[in-house]
C-alpha cells in the first residue's frame, strides 16, 4: 500500500516541460505536491478548412469578405511575424481563394508582415508564415518602421500619437488583417488593432503609443496591464490609430498551446476582436485563491522562447500568481539572444525609480520591456534556464542555471519545508489571475473602450 502511495506521489511530482524544440521530464521532489495549473484548453479544430471558410462566410458584424471587395481592386493582407503564431499559413490560402473568386487576381494582392520594430523576416520565414503555395504566387513585404519614404501620415490620435503607416497599406483599396489573440502585458491582448499599431506604423508612432504605459507624473498606469482593454490607454490609442484607416476585415485566430487552430473570429475590426478576447478569457484562464511560493514556468517551446523578449510574456503570466519574495524557475532557450540590440544595456540602474527616470528621459520600446522585467526580478527571485550567458542573466537581477535540476535545487533550498509550488506549462498561452483580477478583465473586455461608441459583447 505504501509503495502504491509512493508511486502516486512521484507521478504527481513528475513535470513535463518544454524547452526550445525539445521536451523533457523533471521531478519536483520537495515541498507540497505541485499544483499543475492549466486551463481546460479547447481542442484543435477537426476540419480547419471548414472552420476558416465558415468564419469568412459568416463573419461578425460584417458581410462576407468576398462581398466586401470589387473586381480589379487592390487588396493588402497584413499578417503577424514569426514571433506570433497565428495559423496564417492555413488562413491565407482560403482567404486568397475568396478574393480570387471575387475578381481580385494574385497580382492585385500584397502581403505585408506587421513587424512593428521587430527584425525583418527571412525569405524562409516568410514562406513559413504564408505557406509555400501563397509565397510562390503573391508578393510578401517586410514592414519597415524606419523607412520614412515608404510611410504615409494619416493623422494624430487624441492622446497625441502621430500615426504614419506603410505606404503599401495606405494605397490599397482594401485592407485585411490576420492576427492571433494572446495576452499582452500592457496592451491587454494581441490581435485586432495591433496589426495596425504597432504592426505597420512608424517607429515614432510606436514609441509614443507605448509610452502611454506610464502615468503622466510617476509610475505605471495601473490600467495598462494584461487582459485589460476598456480604460487601458495603450489599447485605446492603438484602437484609435487602427480606426483611422478602418481595415475592411479582420481575422483573429485562437491557437492551442501546441499552436493548433481552435477558433477563428472574423469580421468587423472591433467586434471580431472583442469576441475573440472574450472567448480567450473564458477558455484560457486559471483563477487561483493565493499566490504560490514557487512557480515553475515554461514558455511553450519554440517560437515562444526564441528570444528573451518573447520569453518575458511567460514570466509576466506567471508573475501575477507568484508570492512577492518567492521564487520562479523559467525555462526559455532564447537561441536568438535577447531579441533586440541594446536590451540588456538597460539593466544598469540600481533602483526601479532610477530606471523609470532614465526611461522617461530616453524612451525606448524595449527599454519599457526591460523596465517591466526589472520590476519582476527585484520582487521575485527568478532562476532562468537558457542559452544566455550567465553574467548577462545575473545583470538582469536574475539567477542563471544550466539545468532545471540545478535551478530547482537553488529555489527549493531557499524555501524551507512545506512550500507551495505551481507548475505552469506554456505559460504565455494562458492567463493566471486572482478572482478579483479575472472579474475586472471580463468587464473591461465587455466594455472594450470607454466613452461614446462603446461596444459590448452581447
Short mmCIF file of C-alpha atoms in Angstrom, two decimals:
data_model
loop_
_atom_site.label_atom_id
_atom_site.label_comp_id
_atom_site.label_asym_id
_atom_site.label_seq_id
_atom_site.Cartn_x
_atom_site.Cartn_y
_atom_site.Cartn_z
CA UNK A 1 0.00 0.00 0.00
CA UNK A 2 2.76 2.42 0.89
CA UNK A 3 4.57 1.53 -2.32
CA UNK A 4 1.49 2.42 -4.36
CA UNK A 5 1.18 5.72 -2.50
CA UNK A 6 4.84 6.45 -3.14
CA UNK A 7 4.47 5.98 -6.88
CA UNK A 8 1.28 8.02 -7.00
CA UNK A 9 3.09 10.87 -5.27
CA UNK A 10 6.11 10.55 -7.55
CA UNK A 11 3.81 10.66 -10.56
CA UNK A 12 2.25 13.86 -9.18
CA UNK A 13 5.73 15.30 -8.80
CA UNK A 14 6.76 14.47 -12.37
CA UNK A 15 6.77 17.56 -14.56
CA UNK A 16 6.53 17.65 -18.35
CA UNK A 17 8.31 20.76 -19.59
CA UNK A 18 9.10 22.36 -22.96
CA UNK A 19 12.40 23.96 -23.86
CA UNK A 20 13.02 25.25 -27.38
CA UNK A 21 12.22 22.46 -29.82
CA UNK A 22 12.53 19.75 -27.16
CA UNK A 23 10.51 18.47 -24.20
CA UNK A 24 11.63 16.63 -21.07
CA UNK A 25 10.53 15.29 -17.70
CA UNK A 26 11.72 16.57 -14.34
CA UNK A 27 10.97 15.85 -10.69
CA UNK A 28 9.83 18.45 -8.15
CA UNK A 29 10.82 16.46 -5.09
CA UNK A 30 10.42 18.97 -2.26
CA UNK A 31 7.67 20.92 -0.56
CA UNK A 32 3.98 20.23 -1.02
CA UNK A 33 2.88 18.24 -4.06
CA UNK A 34 2.96 20.66 -7.03
CA UNK A 35 -0.28 22.02 -8.41
CA UNK A 36 -0.19 21.84 -12.19
CA UNK A 37 -2.09 24.83 -13.49
CA UNK A 38 -3.56 24.68 -16.94
CA UNK A 39 -6.97 25.65 -18.24
CA UNK A 40 -9.11 23.05 -20.00
CA UNK A 41 -7.92 24.29 -23.36
CA UNK A 42 -10.24 23.97 -26.35
CA UNK A 43 -9.41 21.10 -28.65
CA UNK A 44 -7.97 21.90 -32.08
CA UNK A 45 -10.48 22.10 -34.89
CA UNK A 46 -11.13 18.79 -36.62
CA UNK A 47 -11.70 20.42 -40.00
CA UNK A 48 -9.53 23.52 -40.17
CA UNK A 49 -10.50 24.44 -43.70
CA UNK A 50 -14.20 24.32 -42.82
CA UNK A 51 -13.62 26.43 -39.70
CA UNK A 52 -11.81 29.17 -41.65
CA UNK A 53 -14.28 29.10 -44.53
CA UNK A 54 -17.26 29.48 -42.19
CA UNK A 55 -15.62 32.39 -40.38
CA UNK A 56 -15.22 34.19 -43.72
CA UNK A 57 -18.71 33.34 -44.94
CA UNK A 58 -20.47 34.16 -41.63
CA UNK A 59 -18.42 36.99 -40.14
CA UNK A 60 -19.19 39.12 -37.10
CA UNK A 61 -20.92 42.44 -37.87
CA UNK A 62 -19.77 42.31 -41.49
CA UNK A 63 -20.74 40.92 -44.86
CA UNK A 64 -18.61 38.01 -46.11
CA UNK A 65 -15.15 39.05 -47.23
CA UNK A 66 -15.86 38.11 -50.85
CA UNK A 67 -18.80 40.55 -50.83
CA UNK A 68 -16.71 43.39 -49.45
CA UNK A 69 -14.43 43.67 -52.45
CA UNK A 70 -14.95 44.51 -56.10
CA UNK A 71 -13.26 43.06 -59.14
CA UNK A 72 -10.00 44.76 -60.00
CA UNK A 73 -9.39 46.37 -56.61
CA UNK A 74 -6.00 46.20 -54.91
CA UNK A 75 -6.02 44.36 -51.61
CA UNK A 76 -3.36 44.19 -48.91
CA UNK A 77 -3.29 41.48 -46.26
CA UNK A 78 -1.42 42.26 -43.04
CA UNK A 79 -0.04 39.24 -41.16
CA UNK A 80 1.95 38.74 -37.95
CA UNK A 81 5.63 37.80 -37.88
CA UNK A 82 7.17 34.53 -36.69
CA UNK A 83 7.15 35.57 -33.01
CA UNK A 84 3.34 35.47 -33.02
CA UNK A 85 1.94 32.20 -34.31
CA UNK A 86 -1.42 32.90 -35.97
CA UNK A 87 -2.03 29.99 -38.40
CA UNK A 88 -1.64 32.48 -41.26
CA UNK A 89 -0.29 29.67 -43.44
CA UNK A 90 -3.67 27.93 -43.05
CA UNK A 91 -5.82 31.05 -43.33
CA UNK A 92 -4.16 32.76 -46.30
CA UNK A 93 -4.85 30.13 -48.99
CA UNK A 94 -8.56 30.19 -48.13
CA UNK A 95 -8.67 33.98 -47.90
CA UNK A 96 -6.87 34.44 -51.21
CA UNK A 97 -9.19 31.90 -52.81
CA UNK A 98 -12.15 34.06 -51.71
CA UNK A 99 -10.52 37.21 -53.07
CA UNK A 100 -9.76 35.50 -56.37
CA UNK A 101 -13.38 34.36 -56.68
CA UNK A 102 -14.48 37.99 -56.22
CA UNK A 103 -12.35 39.13 -59.14
CA UNK A 104 -9.12 40.15 -57.42
CA UNK A 105 -6.20 38.34 -59.10
CA UNK A 106 -2.96 37.43 -57.35
CA UNK A 107 -1.20 40.40 -58.99
CA UNK A 108 -3.58 42.74 -57.16
CA UNK A 109 -2.80 41.29 -53.73
CA UNK A 110 0.12 42.21 -51.47
CA UNK A 111 1.01 40.68 -48.12
CA UNK A 112 2.75 42.86 -45.51
CA UNK A 113 4.37 41.35 -42.42
CA UNK A 114 3.42 43.54 -39.44
CA UNK A 115 6.84 43.73 -37.82
CA UNK A 116 6.35 46.80 -35.66
CA UNK A 117 10.01 47.29 -34.80
CA UNK A 118 10.92 43.58 -34.84
CA UNK A 119 13.67 42.36 -37.14
CA UNK A 120 12.84 41.63 -40.81
CA UNK A 121 11.70 38.12 -41.63
CA UNK A 122 13.93 35.94 -43.77
CA UNK A 123 12.66 34.52 -47.04
CA UNK A 124 12.26 31.13 -45.40
CA UNK A 125 10.32 32.67 -42.50
CA UNK A 126 8.03 34.47 -44.94
CA UNK A 127 7.46 31.20 -46.78
CA UNK A 128 6.54 29.52 -43.48
CA UNK A 129 4.19 32.34 -42.49
CA UNK A 130 2.28 32.34 -45.77
CA UNK A 131 2.56 28.70 -46.85
CA UNK A 132 4.57 27.68 -49.87
CA UNK A 133 1.71 27.94 -52.39
CA UNK A 134 0.94 31.56 -51.44
CA UNK A 135 4.60 32.56 -51.14
CA UNK A 136 5.24 31.36 -54.68
CA UNK A 137 2.29 33.36 -56.04
CA UNK A 138 1.96 36.63 -54.10
CA UNK A 139 4.38 39.41 -53.12
CA UNK A 140 5.34 39.41 -49.43
CA UNK A 141 6.89 42.54 -47.89
CA UNK A 142 8.51 43.20 -44.54
CA UNK A 143 7.20 46.39 -42.95
CA UNK A 144 9.97 48.90 -42.20
CA UNK A 145 9.11 51.30 -39.36
CA UNK A 146 12.22 53.37 -40.05
CA UNK A 147 11.78 53.93 -43.82
CA UNK A 148 10.23 57.41 -43.91
CA UNK A 149 9.96 57.39 -47.72
CA UNK A 150 7.56 54.46 -47.56
CA UNK A 151 5.44 55.76 -44.70
CA UNK A 152 2.30 57.90 -45.03
CA UNK A 153 0.96 60.21 -42.31
CA UNK A 154 -2.77 59.74 -41.65
CA UNK A 155 -3.27 61.94 -38.57
CA UNK A 156 -2.78 62.14 -34.82
CA UNK A 157 -4.65 60.33 -32.07
CA UNK A 158 -6.43 62.20 -29.27
CA UNK A 159 -3.53 61.24 -26.99
CA UNK A 160 -1.03 62.89 -29.32
CA UNK A 161 0.38 59.89 -31.17
CA UNK A 162 1.35 60.84 -34.76
CA UNK A 163 0.22 57.96 -36.96
CA UNK A 164 2.24 57.13 -40.06
CA UNK A 165 1.65 53.79 -41.76
CA UNK A 166 3.10 51.62 -44.52
CA UNK A 167 2.59 53.19 -47.94
CA UNK A 168 1.62 49.80 -49.37
CA UNK A 169 -1.22 49.62 -46.87
CA UNK A 170 -2.24 53.27 -47.26
CA UNK A 171 -2.55 52.97 -51.05
CA UNK A 172 -4.58 49.75 -51.08
CA UNK A 173 -8.29 49.73 -51.89
CA UNK A 174 -8.98 47.03 -49.32
CA UNK A 175 -7.19 46.20 -46.07
CA UNK A 176 -7.49 42.85 -44.32
CA UNK A 177 -5.68 41.94 -41.11
CA UNK A 178 -4.76 38.46 -39.90
CA UNK A 179 -3.52 38.07 -36.33
CA UNK A 180 -3.88 35.99 -33.19
CA UNK A 181 -5.37 36.78 -29.79
CA UNK A 182 -2.97 36.18 -26.91
CA UNK A 183 -2.43 38.11 -23.66
CA UNK A 184 -0.22 41.21 -23.84
CA UNK A 185 1.37 42.51 -20.69
CA UNK A 186 0.44 46.17 -21.19
CA UNK A 187 -1.83 46.33 -24.27
CA UNK A 188 -4.28 43.81 -22.79
CA UNK A 189 -4.43 41.40 -25.72
CA UNK A 190 -2.75 40.95 -29.07
CA UNK A 191 -4.67 40.70 -32.33
CA UNK A 192 -7.17 43.07 -33.93
CA UNK A 193 -5.97 46.68 -33.84
CA UNK A 194 -2.42 45.61 -33.05
CA UNK A 195 -1.89 44.56 -36.67
CA UNK A 196 -2.03 48.29 -37.46
CA UNK A 197 -0.49 49.81 -34.33
CA UNK A 198 2.30 48.85 -33.83
CA UNK A 199 2.32 46.39 -36.76
CA UNK A 200 2.61 48.69 -39.77
CA UNK A 201 3.24 52.07 -38.09
CA UNK A 202 6.35 54.23 -37.86
CA UNK A 203 8.93 53.89 -35.12
CA UNK A 204 7.89 57.28 -33.72
CA UNK A 205 4.24 56.26 -33.57
CA UNK A 206 5.13 53.09 -31.72
CA UNK A 207 7.29 54.95 -29.21
CA UNK A 208 4.56 57.48 -28.44
CA UNK A 209 1.85 54.86 -28.10
CA UNK A 210 3.90 52.50 -25.96
CA UNK A 211 4.91 55.38 -23.65
CA UNK A 212 1.29 55.55 -22.53
CA UNK A 213 2.10 52.63 -20.24
CA UNK A 214 3.31 55.29 -17.79
CA UNK A 215 1.20 57.66 -15.75
CA UNK A 216 1.78 61.34 -16.53
CA UNK A 217 3.88 62.01 -13.44
CA UNK A 218 5.19 58.82 -11.85
CA UNK A 219 4.86 55.08 -12.10
CA UNK A 220 2.98 52.73 -14.38
CA UNK A 221 -0.59 53.39 -15.45
CA UNK A 222 -2.49 50.74 -13.45
CA UNK A 223 -4.86 50.06 -16.36
CA UNK A 224 -2.07 49.24 -18.81
CA UNK A 225 -1.88 45.55 -18.00
CA UNK A 226 -2.61 42.03 -19.14
CA UNK A 227 -6.21 41.31 -20.25
CA UNK A 228 -7.34 44.90 -19.57
CA UNK A 229 -8.98 46.68 -22.52
CA UNK A 230 -11.51 49.41 -21.63
CA UNK A 231 -9.64 52.13 -19.77
CA UNK A 232 -6.25 50.88 -20.93
CA UNK A 233 -4.60 53.92 -22.60
CA UNK A 234 -2.28 51.81 -24.75
CA UNK A 235 -5.11 49.67 -26.11
CA UNK A 236 -7.34 52.67 -26.71
CA UNK A 237 -4.59 54.59 -28.54
CA UNK A 238 -3.90 51.56 -30.75
CA UNK A 239 -7.60 51.20 -31.48
CA UNK A 240 -7.93 54.87 -32.41
CA UNK A 241 -4.98 54.60 -34.77
CA UNK A 242 -6.40 51.47 -36.40
CA UNK A 243 -9.79 53.08 -36.89
CA UNK A 244 -8.16 55.96 -38.77
CA UNK A 245 -7.59 53.61 -41.68
CA UNK A 246 -10.57 51.40 -40.85
CA UNK A 247 -9.50 47.95 -42.06
CA UNK A 248 -12.24 46.38 -44.14
CA UNK A 249 -11.99 42.98 -42.49
CA UNK A 250 -10.10 41.38 -39.63
CA UNK A 251 -9.35 37.75 -38.88
CA UNK A 252 -8.36 36.76 -35.34
CA UNK A 253 -7.17 33.23 -34.72
CA UNK A 254 -7.03 31.49 -31.35
CA UNK A 255 -4.48 28.67 -31.04
CA UNK A 256 -3.92 25.89 -28.56
CA UNK A 257 -0.60 25.87 -26.65
CA UNK A 258 0.62 23.46 -29.36
CA UNK A 259 -0.10 26.22 -31.95
CA UNK A 260 -3.04 24.34 -33.47
CA UNK A 261 -6.01 26.36 -34.64
CA UNK A 262 -9.07 26.02 -32.40
CA UNK A 263 -11.17 29.11 -33.19
CA UNK A 264 -11.42 31.97 -35.69
CA UNK A 265 -13.22 35.27 -35.15
CA UNK A 266 -13.54 37.25 -38.38
CA UNK A 267 -15.40 40.37 -39.40
CA UNK A 268 -15.56 43.99 -38.26
CA UNK A 269 -12.41 45.26 -36.53
CA UNK A 270 -13.81 45.91 -33.04
CA UNK A 271 -16.48 43.25 -32.69
CA UNK A 272 -14.43 40.37 -34.08
CA UNK A 273 -11.50 41.22 -31.82
CA UNK A 274 -13.74 41.80 -28.81
CA UNK A 275 -15.42 38.42 -29.15
CA UNK A 276 -12.05 36.71 -29.64
CA UNK A 277 -10.74 38.28 -26.41
CA UNK A 278 -13.89 37.28 -24.50
CA UNK A 279 -13.51 33.72 -25.74
CA UNK A 280 -9.85 33.69 -24.73
CA UNK A 281 -10.73 34.81 -21.19
CA UNK A 282 -13.30 32.05 -20.96
CA UNK A 283 -11.16 29.18 -22.23
CA UNK A 284 -7.57 30.10 -21.37
CA UNK A 285 -7.86 31.42 -17.81
CA UNK A 286 -6.93 29.86 -14.50
CA UNK A 287 -8.11 31.58 -11.33
CA UNK A 288 -6.30 30.91 -8.04
CA UNK A 289 -7.01 32.00 -4.47
CA UNK A 290 -3.44 32.66 -3.29
CA UNK A 291 -0.02 33.19 -4.81
CA UNK A 292 2.49 30.32 -4.76
CA UNK A 293 5.89 30.20 -3.06
CA UNK A 294 7.45 28.69 -6.19
CA UNK A 295 6.27 28.78 -9.78
CA UNK A 296 7.86 26.59 -12.46
CA UNK A 297 7.30 28.03 -15.91
CA UNK A 298 7.98 27.04 -19.48
CA UNK A 299 7.08 29.27 -22.41
CA UNK A 300 5.59 26.54 -24.56
CA UNK A 301 8.79 25.93 -26.51
CA UNK A 302 9.74 27.34 -29.90
CA UNK A 303 8.93 30.06 -31.06
CA UNK A 304 7.61 31.31 -27.71
CA UNK A 305 11.11 31.16 -26.24
CA UNK A 306 13.01 32.17 -29.40
CA UNK A 307 14.43 35.17 -27.55
CA UNK A 308 14.19 36.69 -24.09
CA UNK A 309 11.72 39.42 -25.05
CA UNK A 310 9.30 36.72 -26.18
CA UNK A 311 10.02 34.66 -23.04
CA UNK A 312 9.13 37.67 -20.92
CA UNK A 313 5.47 37.06 -21.83
CA UNK A 314 5.54 33.74 -19.98
CA UNK A 315 7.27 35.35 -17.00
CA UNK A 316 4.63 38.07 -16.91
CA UNK A 317 1.84 35.49 -16.99
CA UNK A 318 3.22 33.57 -14.02
CA UNK A 319 4.30 36.62 -12.04
CA UNK A 320 0.75 37.55 -11.07
CA UNK A 321 0.39 34.35 -9.01
CA UNK A 322 3.91 34.20 -7.55
CA UNK A 323 4.34 35.39 -3.98
CA UNK A 324 6.44 38.53 -3.67
CA UNK A 325 9.76 37.37 -2.26
CA UNK A 326 9.05 33.87 -3.57
CA UNK A 327 10.81 32.00 -6.37
CA UNK A 328 10.20 31.37 -10.06
CA UNK A 329 12.03 28.93 -12.36
CA UNK A 330 11.79 29.82 -16.04
CA UNK A 331 12.76 27.56 -18.93
CA UNK A 332 13.43 29.63 -22.05
CA UNK A 333 16.06 28.57 -24.57
CA UNK A 334 16.50 32.03 -26.20
CA UNK A 335 18.59 30.83 -29.19
CA UNK A 336 18.33 34.31 -30.72
CA UNK A 337 19.52 36.05 -27.57
CA UNK A 338 17.59 38.97 -26.15
CA UNK A 339 15.60 39.81 -29.27
CA UNK A 340 16.68 43.43 -29.63
CA UNK A 341 20.09 45.14 -29.71
CA UNK A 342 20.85 47.06 -26.55
CA UNK A 343 18.10 45.42 -24.49
CA UNK A 344 20.41 44.19 -21.75
CA UNK A 345 22.17 47.58 -21.57
CA UNK A 346 19.12 48.97 -19.78
CA UNK A 347 19.96 46.90 -16.72
CA UNK A 348 22.49 49.37 -15.37
CA UNK A 349 20.35 51.09 -12.74
CA UNK A 350 20.25 50.44 -9.01
CA UNK A 351 16.58 51.06 -8.29
CA UNK A 352 13.22 50.99 -10.06
CA UNK A 353 12.91 54.75 -9.56
CA UNK A 354 16.25 55.41 -11.25
CA UNK A 355 15.28 53.06 -14.08
CA UNK A 356 11.94 54.83 -14.62
CA UNK A 357 13.51 58.30 -14.67
CA UNK A 358 16.02 57.18 -17.30
CA UNK A 359 13.27 55.63 -19.41
CA UNK A 360 11.14 58.77 -19.25
CA UNK A 361 14.14 60.82 -20.44
CA UNK A 362 15.01 58.49 -23.30
CA UNK A 363 12.08 56.20 -24.01
CA UNK A 364 12.62 53.02 -25.99
CA UNK A 365 10.02 50.31 -26.51
CA UNK A 366 12.33 47.54 -25.38
CA UNK A 367 13.55 49.74 -22.57
CA UNK A 368 9.95 49.51 -21.36
CA UNK A 369 10.13 45.71 -21.55
CA UNK A 370 13.41 45.81 -19.64
CA UNK A 371 11.80 48.05 -17.01
CA UNK A 372 8.90 45.62 -16.62
CA UNK A 373 11.36 42.74 -16.29
CA UNK A 374 13.40 44.63 -13.68
CA UNK A 375 10.21 45.18 -11.65
CA UNK A 376 9.60 41.45 -11.54
CA UNK A 377 13.21 40.37 -10.98
CA UNK A 378 13.57 42.65 -7.96
CA UNK A 379 10.37 41.46 -6.26
CA UNK A 380 10.54 37.73 -7.09
CA UNK A 381 13.67 35.53 -7.15
CA UNK A 382 13.84 34.31 -10.76
CA UNK A 383 16.09 31.45 -11.88
CA UNK A 384 16.49 31.33 -15.66
CA UNK A 385 17.49 28.18 -17.55
CA UNK A 386 18.54 29.35 -21.01
CA UNK A 387 21.32 29.61 -23.56
CA UNK A 388 22.06 33.18 -22.48
CA UNK A 389 25.44 33.96 -20.94
CA UNK A 390 25.17 33.61 -17.13
CA UNK A 391 26.75 37.01 -16.48
CA UNK A 392 24.08 38.69 -18.62
CA UNK A 393 21.29 36.85 -16.82
CA UNK A 394 22.72 38.00 -13.50
CA UNK A 395 22.99 41.53 -14.85
CA UNK A 396 19.19 41.43 -15.22
CA UNK A 397 18.93 40.68 -11.47
CA UNK A 398 18.12 37.00 -12.08
CA UNK A 399 19.92 33.77 -11.23
CA UNK A 400 21.34 31.67 -14.07
CA UNK A 401 21.26 27.87 -14.03
CA UNK A 402 22.45 25.49 -16.77
CA UNK A 403 19.82 22.81 -15.99
CA UNK A 404 16.41 22.51 -14.41
CA UNK A 405 17.78 20.31 -11.61
CA UNK A 406 20.27 23.00 -10.57
CA UNK A 407 17.60 25.70 -10.79
CA UNK A 408 15.24 23.61 -8.64
CA UNK A 409 17.92 22.90 -6.04
CA UNK A 410 18.61 26.64 -5.70
CA UNK A 411 14.97 27.65 -5.39
CA UNK A 412 13.86 24.80 -3.13
CA UNK A 413 16.91 25.26 -0.94
CA UNK A 414 15.71 28.76 -0.09
CA UNK A 415 12.10 27.85 0.66
CA UNK A 416 12.21 25.67 3.76
CA UNK A 417 9.93 22.62 4.10
CA UNK A 418 6.24 22.95 3.18
CA UNK A 419 6.33 25.46 0.36
CA UNK A 420 3.63 25.59 -2.33
CA UNK A 421 4.50 25.05 -5.98
CA UNK A 422 2.57 25.98 -9.11
CA UNK A 423 3.68 24.35 -12.36
CA UNK A 424 2.70 26.35 -15.43
CA UNK A 425 3.36 24.77 -18.84
CA UNK A 426 3.06 27.05 -21.88
CA UNK A 427 2.69 29.98 -19.51
CA UNK A 428 2.39 32.62 -22.22
CA UNK A 429 -0.59 30.74 -23.69
CA UNK A 430 -2.65 31.15 -20.53
CA UNK A 431 -3.95 33.77 -18.12
CA UNK A 432 -3.47 33.38 -14.37
CA UNK A 433 -5.48 35.65 -12.10
CA UNK A 434 -6.95 36.06 -8.70
CA UNK A 435 -10.75 36.10 -8.72
CA UNK A 436 -10.94 39.91 -8.49
CA UNK A 437 -8.45 40.37 -11.32
CA UNK A 438 -10.36 37.96 -13.53
CA UNK A 439 -13.68 39.71 -12.98
CA UNK A 440 -12.08 43.06 -13.75
CA UNK A 441 -10.70 41.68 -17.04
CA UNK A 442 -14.07 40.26 -18.08
CA UNK A 443 -15.77 43.63 -17.53
CA UNK A 444 -13.06 45.51 -19.43
CA UNK A 445 -13.45 43.26 -22.47
CA UNK A 446 -17.24 43.63 -22.42
CA UNK A 447 -16.82 47.39 -22.48
CA UNK A 448 -13.83 47.24 -24.86
CA UNK A 449 -13.48 51.01 -24.91
CA UNK A 450 -14.69 54.00 -22.92
CA UNK A 451 -16.91 56.92 -23.82
CA UNK A 452 -19.07 57.32 -26.90
CA UNK A 453 -19.18 54.44 -29.31
CA UNK A 454 -18.77 51.86 -26.58
CA UNK A 455 -19.35 48.37 -27.92
CA UNK A 456 -20.44 45.47 -25.78
CA UNK A 457 -20.38 41.72 -26.24
CA UNK A 458 -23.98 40.51 -26.25
#
